Amino acid sequence: MSSRTAAVVAIDAGQTGMKVRVRTDQSVGEALLPGVRTDQPVLPQISVAARQIADEFELDIRHLAAGISGLTDGETTPDALAALARSAGAAHAVIAHDATTSYLGARGIAHGAVVAAGTGVVTLGVGPSGATRVDGWGYLMGDAGSGFWLGREALVAAMRDHDGRGAATALTGVVRDRWPDLEQAYIELQADPARVSVVASFAAEVARAGAVGDAVALDILRRAGDLLAESALTALRRVEAEPAVCAIGGVFRSEALRDEFTRALVAERPDARVVEPAGIGIDGVEALIDLPAQHPLAALTWSARA
């Protein structure tokens, strides 16, 4: 029987996909697997993915690291972590919320703040006073400035235009393209099980309309930039962090939003600067393995041996 190759397996587990990186002494490879279901326990899904990769490539997993969307407190207990390591066939397992690994990917161990804005948004600040999370409370209670927030504001603006309560906007035509009968749109949307992603899909339309000068779309983008800057400034203040801010995620592809985000940051903190990310989420997942115990983010990670 052939011997198995010692490896480090890192999994960046989002809801749209799981990016897997396998590192051995001889090579580094990556794979993409289906995303995690956050309406179900996530650790068993990580275990299945790790075991699948290990069996396919005949790996002996020395370290399994995962940054996970939808991680709950009940899954960070020592027993849960030890069970993950055993079921995945790993000697050691370390996990964290994907907000933590996004930070590590973007900033490494340096202090500052990272705003990660896609369909949802979460901001993490790291400084001398520790680590803090701002927002990331979901589309019903938070996620201010996120893709969902942008999309919902687009729908509101379209219906205000339709009623005659608000300014005319190209967004109305975009919404009508999806729902030709605007007065039935809210019924169809409420009944759609994918309504969160449907609403968030309009964020790209807001960016496109803003890029060609639609006043309503530009107002939405600027308000989103202000909200995201507010989260970053709050995180910096709470942990007395160096004012270096990394802005990542699809929302920041809008030039108007990013410009307003930067303007609002500097207006409040003239010493603030927006910095480019050092890497991506999967890099942050790998960084969990060697994260210094004294680093503020170490308190937001959990590990165990099989």
PDB file of C-alpha atoms in Angstrom:
ATOM      1  CA  MET A   1       0.000   0.000   0.000  1.00  0.00           C
ATOM      2  CA  SER A   2       1.400   3.423  -0.955  1.00  0.00           C
ATOM      3  CA  SER A   3       2.327   5.829   1.812  1.00  0.00           C
ATOM      4  CA  ARG A   4       0.347   9.008   2.187  1.00  0.00           C
ATOM      5  CA  THR A   5       1.929  12.435   1.708  1.00  0.00           C
ATOM      6  CA  ALA A   6       2.121  14.785   4.688  1.00  0.00           C
ATOM      7  CA  ALA A   7       0.130  17.941   3.964  1.00  0.00           C
ATOM      8  CA  VAL A   8      -1.381  21.139   5.280  1.00  0.00           C
ATOM      9  CA  VAL A   9      -4.979  21.610   4.111  1.00  0.00           C
ATOM     10  CA  ALA A  10      -6.545  25.074   4.234  1.00  0.00           C
ATOM     11  CA  ILE A  11     -10.260  25.611   3.498  1.00  0.00           C
ATOM     12  CA  ASP A  12     -11.830  29.022   2.887  1.00  0.00           C
ATOM     13  CA  ALA A  13     -15.450  27.998   3.376  1.00  0.00           C
ATOM     14  CA  GLY A  14     -17.946  30.501   2.029  1.00  0.00           C
ATOM     15  CA  GLN A  15     -21.566  30.052   1.101  1.00  0.00           C
ATOM     16  CA  THR A  16     -20.928  30.217  -2.648  1.00  0.00           C
ATOM     17  CA  GLY A  17     -17.925  27.900  -2.632  1.00  0.00           C
ATOM     18  CA  MET A  18     -15.137  26.297  -0.599  1.00  0.00           C
ATOM     19  CA  LYS A  19     -11.642  27.120  -1.801  1.00  0.00           C
ATOM     20  CA  VAL A  20      -9.181  24.429  -0.749  1.00  0.00           C
ATOM     21  CA  ARG A  21      -5.391  24.756  -0.747  1.00  0.00           C
ATOM     22  CA  VAL A  22      -3.169  21.712  -0.236  1.00  0.00           C
ATOM     23  CA  ARG A  23       0.475  22.352   0.639  1.00  0.00           C
ATOM     24  CA  THR A  24       3.083  19.593   0.791  1.00  0.00           C
ATOM     25  CA  ASP A  25       6.888  19.734   0.865  1.00  0.00           C
ATOM     26  CA  GLN A  26       6.874  19.287  -2.912  1.00  0.00           C
ATOM     27  CA  SER A  27       3.892  21.269  -4.207  1.00  0.00           C
ATOM     28  CA  VAL A  28       0.924  23.562  -3.664  1.00  0.00           C
ATOM     29  CA  GLY A  29      -2.444  22.870  -5.279  1.00  0.00           C
ATOM     30  CA  GLU A  30      -5.938  24.322  -5.081  1.00  0.00           C
ATOM     31  CA  ALA A  31      -9.469  23.079  -5.660  1.00  0.00           C
ATOM     32  CA  LEU A  32     -12.990  24.512  -5.500  1.00  0.00           C
ATOM     33  CA  LEU A  33     -15.821  22.624  -3.810  1.00  0.00           C
ATOM     34  CA  PRO A  34     -19.502  23.526  -3.225  1.00  0.00           C
ATOM     35  CA  GLY A  35     -20.105  26.111  -0.501  1.00  0.00           C
ATOM     36  CA  VAL A  36     -21.243  25.467   3.052  1.00  0.00           C
ATOM     37  CA  ARG A  37     -24.922  25.426   3.998  1.00  0.00           C
ATOM     38  CA  THR A  38     -25.281  27.766   6.970  1.00  0.00           C
ATOM     39  CA  ASP A  39     -28.717  26.362   7.837  1.00  0.00           C
ATOM     40  CA  GLN A  40     -26.925  23.136   8.824  1.00  0.00           C
ATOM     41  CA  PRO A  41     -23.965  22.418  11.172  1.00  0.00           C
ATOM     42  CA  VAL A  42     -20.855  23.549   9.310  1.00  0.00           C
ATOM     43  CA  LEU A  43     -18.071  21.503  10.917  1.00  0.00           C
ATOM     44  CA  PRO A  44     -19.313  18.185   9.490  1.00  0.00           C
ATOM     45  CA  GLN A  45     -19.264  19.827   6.053  1.00  0.00           C
ATOM     46  CA  ILE A  46     -15.641  20.867   6.579  1.00  0.00           C
ATOM     47  CA  SER A  47     -14.802  17.345   7.681  1.00  0.00           C
ATOM     48  CA  VAL A  48     -16.360  15.804   4.577  1.00  0.00           C
ATOM     49  CA  ALA A  49     -14.485  18.229   2.319  1.00  0.00           C
ATOM     50  CA  ALA A  50     -11.142  17.574   4.036  1.00  0.00           C
ATOM     51  CA  ARG A  51     -11.625  13.812   3.972  1.00  0.00           C
ATOM     52  CA  GLN A  52     -12.587  13.945   0.285  1.00  0.00           C
ATOM     53  CA  ILE A  53      -9.419  15.853  -0.587  1.00  0.00           C
ATOM     54  CA  ALA A  54      -7.226  13.624   1.600  1.00  0.00           C
ATOM     55  CA  ASP A  55      -8.557  10.412   0.080  1.00  0.00           C
ATOM     56  CA  GLU A  56      -8.412  11.684  -3.493  1.00  0.00           C
ATOM     57  CA  PHE A  57      -4.777  12.753  -3.222  1.00  0.00           C
ATOM     58  CA  GLU A  58      -3.623  10.236  -0.577  1.00  0.00           C
ATOM     59  CA  LEU A  59      -2.769  12.867   2.009  1.00  0.00           C
ATOM     60  CA  ASP A  60      -1.841  12.611   5.659  1.00  0.00           C
ATOM     61  CA  ILE A  61      -3.268  15.887   7.029  1.00  0.00           C
ATOM     62  CA  ARG A  62      -0.887  17.262   9.643  1.00  0.00           C
ATOM     63  CA  HIS A  63      -2.727  20.588   9.937  1.00  0.00           C
ATOM     64  CA  LEU A  64      -6.303  21.388   8.872  1.00  0.00           C
ATOM     65  CA  ALA A  65      -7.181  25.103   8.919  1.00  0.00           C
ATOM     66  CA  ALA A  66     -10.564  26.573   8.015  1.00  0.00           C
ATOM     67  CA  GLY A  67     -12.147  30.001   7.821  1.00  0.00           C
ATOM     68  CA  ILE A  68     -15.872  29.386   7.939  1.00  0.00           C
ATOM     69  CA  SER A  69     -18.999  31.368   7.139  1.00  0.00           C
ATOM     70  CA  GLY A  70     -21.859  30.627   9.539  1.00  0.00           C
ATOM     71  CA  LEU A  71     -19.688  29.261  12.362  1.00  0.00           C
ATOM     72  CA  THR A  72     -21.636  29.082  15.647  1.00  0.00           C
ATOM     73  CA  ASP A  73     -20.457  29.134  19.266  1.00  0.00           C
ATOM     74  CA  GLY A  74     -21.543  25.528  19.744  1.00  0.00           C
ATOM     75  CA  GLU A  75     -19.070  24.433  17.083  1.00  0.00           C
ATOM     76  CA  THR A  76     -16.056  26.078  18.719  1.00  0.00           C
ATOM     77  CA  THR A  77     -15.944  23.900  21.841  1.00  0.00           C
ATOM     78  CA  PRO A  78     -12.876  21.695  22.469  1.00  0.00           C
ATOM     79  CA  ASP A  79     -14.960  18.556  21.954  1.00  0.00           C
ATOM     80  CA  ALA A  80     -16.352  19.806  18.644  1.00  0.00           C
ATOM     81  CA  LEU A  81     -12.884  20.725  17.404  1.00  0.00           C
ATOM     82  CA  ALA A  82     -11.383  17.414  18.461  1.00  0.00           C
ATOM     83  CA  ALA A  83     -14.227  15.590  16.697  1.00  0.00           C
ATOM     84  CA  LEU A  84     -13.536  17.609  13.540  1.00  0.00           C
ATOM     85  CA  ALA A  85      -9.857  16.663  13.602  1.00  0.00           C
ATOM     86  CA  ARG A  86     -10.656  12.970  14.139  1.00  0.00           C
ATOM     87  CA  SER A  87     -13.370  12.760  11.477  1.00  0.00           C
ATOM     88  CA  ALA A  88     -11.208  14.606   8.940  1.00  0.00           C
ATOM     89  CA  GLY A  89      -8.233  12.378   9.695  1.00  0.00           C
ATOM     90  CA  ALA A  90      -6.152  15.401  10.732  1.00  0.00           C
ATOM     91  CA  ALA A  91      -3.578  15.505  13.501  1.00  0.00           C
ATOM     92  CA  HIS A  92      -4.464  19.132  14.291  1.00  0.00           C
ATOM     93  CA  ALA A  93      -7.378  21.425  13.383  1.00  0.00           C
ATOM     94  CA  VAL A  94      -7.732  25.194  13.768  1.00  0.00           C
ATOM     95  CA  ILE A  95     -10.783  27.226  12.747  1.00  0.00           C
ATOM     96  CA  ALA A  96     -12.055  30.802  12.777  1.00  0.00           C
ATOM     97  CA  HIS A  97     -14.884  32.872  11.393  1.00  0.00           C
ATOM     98  CA  ASP A  98     -14.229  33.924   7.812  1.00  0.00           C
ATOM     99  CA  ALA A  99     -14.099  37.561   8.988  1.00  0.00           C
ATOM    100  CA  THR A 100     -10.926  36.670  10.908  1.00  0.00           C
ATOM    101  CA  THR A 101      -9.306  34.901   7.963  1.00  0.00           C
ATOM    102  CA  SER A 102     -10.325  37.724   5.613  1.00  0.00           C
ATOM    103  CA  TYR A 103      -8.453  40.092   7.928  1.00  0.00           C
ATOM    104  CA  LEU A 104      -5.371  37.886   8.058  1.00  0.00           C
ATOM    105  CA  GLY A 105      -5.408  37.527   4.296  1.00  0.00           C
ATOM    106  CA  ALA A 106      -5.681  41.255   3.732  1.00  0.00           C
ATOM    107  CA  ARG A 107      -3.505  42.664   6.547  1.00  0.00           C
ATOM    108  CA  GLY A 108      -1.578  39.708   7.930  1.00  0.00           C
ATOM    109  CA  ILE A 109      -0.727  40.354  11.581  1.00  0.00           C
ATOM    110  CA  ALA A 110      -0.510  44.138  11.092  1.00  0.00           C
ATOM    111  CA  HIS A 111      -2.948  46.367  12.985  1.00  0.00           C
ATOM    112  CA  GLY A 112      -5.725  48.312  11.284  1.00  0.00           C
ATOM    113  CA  ALA A 113      -9.207  47.555   9.965  1.00  0.00           C
ATOM    114  CA  VAL A 114     -10.589  45.418   7.160  1.00  0.00           C
ATOM    115  CA  VAL A 115     -14.012  46.052   5.664  1.00  0.00           C
ATOM    116  CA  ALA A 116     -15.219  42.997   3.720  1.00  0.00           C
ATOM    117  CA  ALA A 117     -18.301  43.947   1.700  1.00  0.00           C
ATOM    118  CA  GLY A 118     -20.088  41.547  -0.609  1.00  0.00           C
ATOM    119  CA  THR A 119     -23.710  40.433  -0.275  1.00  0.00           C
ATOM    120  CA  GLY A 120     -23.225  41.111   3.441  1.00  0.00           C
ATOM    121  CA  VAL A 121     -20.540  43.124   5.181  1.00  0.00           C
ATOM    122  CA  VAL A 122     -18.382  42.739   8.269  1.00  0.00           C
ATOM    123  CA  THR A 123     -15.599  44.950   9.579  1.00  0.00           C
ATOM    124  CA  LEU A 124     -12.803  43.728  11.815  1.00  0.00           C
ATOM    125  CA  GLY A 125     -10.441  46.017  13.692  1.00  0.00           C
ATOM    126  CA  VAL A 126      -7.166  44.944  15.326  1.00  0.00           C
ATOM    127  CA  GLY A 127      -5.091  47.171  17.580  1.00  0.00           C
ATOM    128  CA  PRO A 128      -3.375  47.518  20.954  1.00  0.00           C
ATOM    129  CA  SER A 129      -6.732  47.184  22.711  1.00  0.00           C
ATOM    130  CA  GLY A 130      -7.525  43.844  21.070  1.00  0.00           C
ATOM    131  CA  ALA A 131      -9.779  42.844  18.192  1.00  0.00           C
ATOM    132  CA  THR A 132     -13.331  43.977  17.529  1.00  0.00           C
ATOM    133  CA  ARG A 133     -16.096  43.198  15.070  1.00  0.00           C
ATOM    134  CA  VAL A 134     -18.409  45.885  13.700  1.00  0.00           C
ATOM    135  CA  ASP A 135     -21.633  44.960  11.875  1.00  0.00           C
ATOM    136  CA  GLY A 136     -21.970  41.699  10.006  1.00  0.00           C
ATOM    137  CA  TRP A 137     -25.364  41.269  11.676  1.00  0.00           C
ATOM    138  CA  GLY A 138     -27.208  40.010   8.600  1.00  0.00           C
ATOM    139  CA  TYR A 139     -29.583  41.639   6.180  1.00  0.00           C
ATOM    140  CA  LEU A 140     -32.427  41.987   8.694  1.00  0.00           C
ATOM    141  CA  MET A 141     -30.441  43.644  11.488  1.00  0.00           C
ATOM    142  CA  GLY A 142     -27.360  45.117   9.855  1.00  0.00           C
ATOM    143  CA  ASP A 143     -25.014  44.780   6.866  1.00  0.00           C
ATOM    144  CA  ALA A 144     -25.108  48.529   6.262  1.00  0.00           C
ATOM    145  CA  GLY A 145     -23.583  49.440   2.900  1.00  0.00           C
ATOM    146  CA  SER A 146     -23.505  45.815   1.703  1.00  0.00           C
ATOM    147  CA  GLY A 147     -24.605  44.441  -1.656  1.00  0.00           C
ATOM    148  CA  PHE A 148     -27.972  43.592  -0.136  1.00  0.00           C
ATOM    149  CA  TRP A 149     -28.302  47.125   1.267  1.00  0.00           C
ATOM    150  CA  LEU A 150     -27.479  48.625  -2.136  1.00  0.00           C
ATOM    151  CA  GLY A 151     -29.948  46.336  -3.886  1.00  0.00           C
ATOM    152  CA  ARG A 152     -32.748  47.113  -1.464  1.00  0.00           C
ATOM    153  CA  GLU A 153     -32.142  50.854  -1.841  1.00  0.00           C
ATOM    154  CA  ALA A 154     -32.388  50.381  -5.615  1.00  0.00           C
ATOM    155  CA  LEU A 155     -35.747  48.660  -5.257  1.00  0.00           C
ATOM    156  CA  VAL A 156     -37.016  51.358  -2.904  1.00  0.00           C
ATOM    157  CA  ALA A 157     -35.902  54.082  -5.328  1.00  0.00           C
ATOM    158  CA  ALA A 158     -37.588  52.325  -8.255  1.00  0.00           C
ATOM    159  CA  MET A 159     -40.895  52.044  -6.434  1.00  0.00           C
ATOM    160  CA  ARG A 160     -40.717  55.672  -5.278  1.00  0.00           C
ATOM    161  CA  ASP A 161     -40.177  56.693  -8.907  1.00  0.00           C
ATOM    162  CA  HIS A 162     -43.058  54.464  -9.998  1.00  0.00           C
ATOM    163  CA  ASP A 163     -45.376  56.074  -7.428  1.00  0.00           C
ATOM    164  CA  GLY A 164     -44.267  59.598  -8.196  1.00  0.00           C
ATOM    165  CA  ARG A 165     -42.902  60.053  -4.662  1.00  0.00           C
ATOM    166  CA  GLY A 166     -39.270  60.111  -5.710  1.00  0.00           C
ATOM    167  CA  ALA A 167     -36.908  61.244  -8.448  1.00  0.00           C
ATOM    168  CA  ALA A 168     -36.821  59.561 -11.837  1.00  0.00           C
ATOM    169  CA  THR A 169     -34.059  56.986 -12.130  1.00  0.00           C
ATOM    170  CA  ALA A 170     -32.768  54.447 -14.629  1.00  0.00           C
ATOM    171  CA  LEU A 171     -33.054  51.885 -11.840  1.00  0.00           C
ATOM    172  CA  THR A 172     -36.815  51.740 -12.417  1.00  0.00           C
ATOM    173  CA  GLY A 173     -36.287  50.296 -15.882  1.00  0.00           C
ATOM    174  CA  VAL A 174     -33.792  47.771 -14.528  1.00  0.00           C
ATOM    175  CA  VAL A 175     -36.288  46.557 -11.925  1.00  0.00           C
ATOM    176  CA  ARG A 176     -39.042  46.438 -14.557  1.00  0.00           C
ATOM    177  CA  ASP A 177     -36.809  44.246 -16.720  1.00  0.00           C
ATOM    178  CA  ARG A 178     -36.982  41.614 -13.996  1.00  0.00           C
ATOM    179  CA  TRP A 179     -40.614  42.170 -12.995  1.00  0.00           C
ATOM    180  CA  PRO A 180     -42.585  43.686 -15.902  1.00  0.00           C
ATOM    181  CA  ASP A 181     -45.560  44.328 -13.616  1.00  0.00           C
ATOM    182  CA  LEU A 182     -43.907  46.503 -10.962  1.00  0.00           C
ATOM    183  CA  GLU A 183     -46.987  46.442  -8.758  1.00  0.00           C
ATOM    184  CA  GLN A 184     -46.667  42.655  -8.405  1.00  0.00           C
ATOM    185  CA  ALA A 185     -42.886  42.702  -7.908  1.00  0.00           C
ATOM    186  CA  TYR A 186     -43.018  42.741  -4.108  1.00  0.00           C
ATOM    187  CA  ILE A 187     -45.300  39.688  -4.063  1.00  0.00           C
ATOM    188  CA  GLU A 188     -42.989  37.706  -6.326  1.00  0.00           C
ATOM    189  CA  LEU A 189     -39.897  38.777  -4.384  1.00  0.00           C
ATOM    190  CA  GLN A 190     -41.337  37.859  -0.978  1.00  0.00           C
ATOM    191  CA  ALA A 191     -42.187  34.382  -2.308  1.00  0.00           C
ATOM    192  CA  ASP A 192     -38.735  33.782  -3.794  1.00  0.00           C
ATOM    193  CA  PRO A 193     -36.552  31.528  -1.560  1.00  0.00           C
ATOM    194  CA  ALA A 194     -33.482  33.179  -3.126  1.00  0.00           C
ATOM    195  CA  ARG A 195     -34.738  36.690  -2.327  1.00  0.00           C
ATOM    196  CA  VAL A 196     -31.583  37.757  -0.473  1.00  0.00           C
ATOM    197  CA  SER A 197     -29.329  37.030  -3.451  1.00  0.00           C
ATOM    198  CA  VAL A 198     -31.954  38.463  -5.830  1.00  0.00           C
ATOM    199  CA  VAL A 199     -31.992  41.755  -3.929  1.00  0.00           C
ATOM    200  CA  ALA A 200     -28.183  41.833  -3.704  1.00  0.00           C
ATOM    201  CA  SER A 201     -27.915  41.274  -7.457  1.00  0.00           C
ATOM    202  CA  PHE A 202     -29.212  44.811  -8.003  1.00  0.00           C
ATOM    203  CA  ALA A 203     -26.064  46.228  -6.372  1.00  0.00           C
ATOM    204  CA  ALA A 204     -24.236  45.796  -9.677  1.00  0.00           C
ATOM    205  CA  GLU A 205     -27.021  47.714 -11.434  1.00  0.00           C
ATOM    206  CA  VAL A 206     -26.644  50.587  -8.976  1.00  0.00           C
ATOM    207  CA  ALA A 207     -22.918  50.705  -9.739  1.00  0.00           C
ATOM    208  CA  ARG A 208     -23.567  50.695 -13.496  1.00  0.00           C
ATOM    209  CA  ALA A 209     -26.210  53.420 -13.269  1.00  0.00           C
ATOM    210  CA  GLY A 210     -23.965  55.527 -11.045  1.00  0.00           C
ATOM    211  CA  ALA A 211     -21.064  55.179 -13.464  1.00  0.00           C
ATOM    212  CA  VAL A 212     -23.117  56.890 -16.195  1.00  0.00           C
ATOM    213  CA  GLY A 213     -24.316  59.662 -13.913  1.00  0.00           C
ATOM    214  CA  ASP A 214     -27.743  58.565 -12.647  1.00  0.00           C
ATOM    215  CA  ALA A 215     -28.294  60.916  -9.694  1.00  0.00           C
ATOM    216  CA  VAL A 216     -30.358  58.490  -7.628  1.00  0.00           C
ATOM    217  CA  ALA A 217     -27.837  55.683  -8.050  1.00  0.00           C
ATOM    218  CA  LEU A 218     -24.979  58.023  -7.158  1.00  0.00           C
ATOM    219  CA  ASP A 219     -26.789  59.057  -3.989  1.00  0.00           C
ATOM    220  CA  ILE A 220     -27.198  55.391  -3.002  1.00  0.00           C
ATOM    221  CA  LEU A 221     -23.521  54.659  -3.656  1.00  0.00           C
ATOM    222  CA  ARG A 222     -22.380  57.672  -1.661  1.00  0.00           C
ATOM    223  CA  ARG A 223     -24.581  56.772   1.298  1.00  0.00           C
ATOM    224  CA  ALA A 224     -23.197  53.227   1.213  1.00  0.00           C
ATOM    225  CA  GLY A 225     -19.658  54.614   1.206  1.00  0.00           C
ATOM    226  CA  ASP A 226     -20.474  56.731   4.255  1.00  0.00           C
ATOM    227  CA  LEU A 227     -21.921  53.747   6.123  1.00  0.00           C
ATOM    228  CA  LEU A 228     -18.923  51.544   5.364  1.00  0.00           C
ATOM    229  CA  ALA A 229     -16.548  54.311   6.435  1.00  0.00           C
ATOM    230  CA  GLU A 230     -18.508  54.675   9.669  1.00  0.00           C
ATOM    231  CA  SER A 231     -17.948  50.984  10.429  1.00  0.00           C
ATOM    232  CA  ALA A 232     -14.229  51.252   9.674  1.00  0.00           C
ATOM    233  CA  LEU A 233     -13.829  54.354  11.837  1.00  0.00           C
ATOM    234  CA  THR A 234     -15.735  52.700  14.678  1.00  0.00           C
ATOM    235  CA  ALA A 235     -13.480  49.644  14.539  1.00  0.00           C
ATOM    236  CA  LEU A 236     -10.334  51.790  14.549  1.00  0.00           C
ATOM    237  CA  ARG A 237     -11.572  53.798  17.529  1.00  0.00           C
ATOM    238  CA  ARG A 238     -12.623  50.796  19.595  1.00  0.00           C
ATOM    239  CA  VAL A 239      -9.208  49.121  19.451  1.00  0.00           C
ATOM    240  CA  GLU A 240      -7.026  52.237  19.087  1.00  0.00           C
ATOM    241  CA  ALA A 241      -5.699  50.809  15.831  1.00  0.00           C
ATOM    242  CA  GLU A 242      -3.284  52.205  13.317  1.00  0.00           C
ATOM    243  CA  PRO A 243      -5.515  54.028  10.764  1.00  0.00           C
ATOM    244  CA  ALA A 244      -4.729  51.662   7.872  1.00  0.00           C
ATOM    245  CA  VAL A 245      -7.938  50.378   6.281  1.00  0.00           C
ATOM    246  CA  CYS A 246      -8.286  47.608   3.726  1.00  0.00           C
ATOM    247  CA  ALA A 247     -11.507  47.582   1.668  1.00  0.00           C
ATOM    248  CA  ILE A 248     -12.252  44.235   0.030  1.00  0.00           C
ATOM    249  CA  GLY A 249     -15.227  42.634  -1.692  1.00  0.00           C
ATOM    250  CA  GLY A 250     -17.311  43.268  -4.783  1.00  0.00           C
ATOM    251  CA  VAL A 251     -19.087  46.335  -3.421  1.00  0.00           C
ATOM    252  CA  PHE A 252     -15.848  48.317  -3.654  1.00  0.00           C
ATOM    253  CA  ARG A 253     -15.654  47.835  -7.424  1.00  0.00           C
ATOM    254  CA  SER A 254     -17.823  50.952  -7.719  1.00  0.00           C
ATOM    255  CA  GLU A 255     -15.514  53.932  -8.170  1.00  0.00           C
ATOM    256  CA  ALA A 256     -18.126  56.335  -6.778  1.00  0.00           C
ATOM    257  CA  LEU A 257     -18.641  54.238  -3.644  1.00  0.00           C
ATOM    258  CA  ARG A 258     -14.935  53.735  -3.061  1.00  0.00           C
ATOM    259  CA  ASP A 259     -14.208  57.443  -3.549  1.00  0.00           C
ATOM    260  CA  GLU A 260     -16.877  58.395  -1.024  1.00  0.00           C
ATOM    261  CA  PHE A 261     -15.638  55.735   1.402  1.00  0.00           C
ATOM    262  CA  THR A 262     -12.139  57.217   1.223  1.00  0.00           C
ATOM    263  CA  ARG A 263     -13.402  60.805   1.486  1.00  0.00           C
ATOM    264  CA  ALA A 264     -15.495  59.997   4.576  1.00  0.00           C
ATOM    265  CA  LEU A 265     -12.582  58.185   6.234  1.00  0.00           C
ATOM    266  CA  VAL A 266     -10.174  61.058   5.750  1.00  0.00           C
ATOM    267  CA  ALA A 267     -12.760  63.678   6.728  1.00  0.00           C
ATOM    268  CA  GLU A 268     -13.021  62.041  10.162  1.00  0.00           C
ATOM    269  CA  ARG A 269      -9.431  60.803  10.431  1.00  0.00           C
ATOM    270  CA  PRO A 270      -7.020  62.894   8.307  1.00  0.00           C
ATOM    271  CA  ASP A 271      -4.280  60.351   9.046  1.00  0.00           C
ATOM    272  CA  ALA A 272      -6.352  57.432   7.721  1.00  0.00           C
ATOM    273  CA  ARG A 273      -5.264  55.672   4.556  1.00  0.00           C
ATOM    274  CA  VAL A 274      -6.793  52.972   2.395  1.00  0.00           C
ATOM    275  CA  VAL A 275      -4.242  50.239   1.732  1.00  0.00           C
ATOM    276  CA  GLU A 276      -4.190  47.414  -0.785  1.00  0.00           C
ATOM    277  CA  PRO A 277      -4.705  43.866   0.534  1.00  0.00           C
ATOM    278  CA  ALA A 278      -1.558  41.800   1.030  1.00  0.00           C
ATOM    279  CA  GLY A 279      -3.389  38.624  -0.010  1.00  0.00           C
ATOM    280  CA  ILE A 280      -6.750  36.870  -0.128  1.00  0.00           C
ATOM    281  CA  GLY A 281      -8.906  34.832   2.222  1.00  0.00           C
ATOM    282  CA  ILE A 282      -7.223  31.485   1.648  1.00  0.00           C
ATOM    283  CA  ASP A 283      -3.880  33.089   2.586  1.00  0.00           C
ATOM    284  CA  GLY A 284      -5.499  34.156   5.858  1.00  0.00           C
ATOM    285  CA  VAL A 285      -6.715  30.611   6.477  1.00  0.00           C
ATOM    286  CA  GLU A 286      -3.166  29.281   6.150  1.00  0.00           C
ATOM    287  CA  ALA A 287      -1.958  32.028   8.495  1.00  0.00           C
ATOM    288  CA  LEU A 288      -4.134  30.583  11.295  1.00  0.00           C
ATOM    289  CA  ILE A 289      -1.657  27.755  11.740  1.00  0.00           C
ATOM    290  CA  ASP A 290       1.249  29.989  12.759  1.00  0.00           C
ATOM    291  CA  LEU A 291      -0.697  32.877  14.311  1.00  0.00           C
ATOM    292  CA  PRO A 292       1.223  34.043  17.399  1.00  0.00           C
ATOM    293  CA  ALA A 293      -0.608  33.213  20.632  1.00  0.00           C
ATOM    294  CA  GLN A 294      -0.264  36.799  21.845  1.00  0.00           C
ATOM    295  CA  HIS A 295      -1.834  38.331  18.729  1.00  0.00           C
ATOM    296  CA  PRO A 296      -5.305  39.895  19.301  1.00  0.00           C
ATOM    297  CA  LEU A 297      -6.870  37.634  16.661  1.00  0.00           C
ATOM    298  CA  ALA A 298      -5.717  34.511  18.517  1.00  0.00           C
ATOM    299  CA  ALA A 299      -8.680  35.035  20.861  1.00  0.00           C
ATOM    300  CA  LEU A 300     -10.953  34.575  17.816  1.00  0.00           C
ATOM    301  CA  THR A 301      -9.518  31.220  16.762  1.00  0.00           C
ATOM    302  CA  TRP A 302     -10.084  27.709  18.122  1.00  0.00           C
ATOM    303  CA  SER A 303      -7.899  24.642  17.783  1.00  0.00           C
ATOM    304  CA  ALA A 304      -7.579  21.052  18.937  1.00  0.00           C
ATOM    305  CA  ARG A 305      -5.639  17.888  18.282  1.00  0.00           C
ATOM    306  CA  ALA A 306      -7.258  14.603  17.369  1.00  0.00           C
TER     307      ALA A 306
END
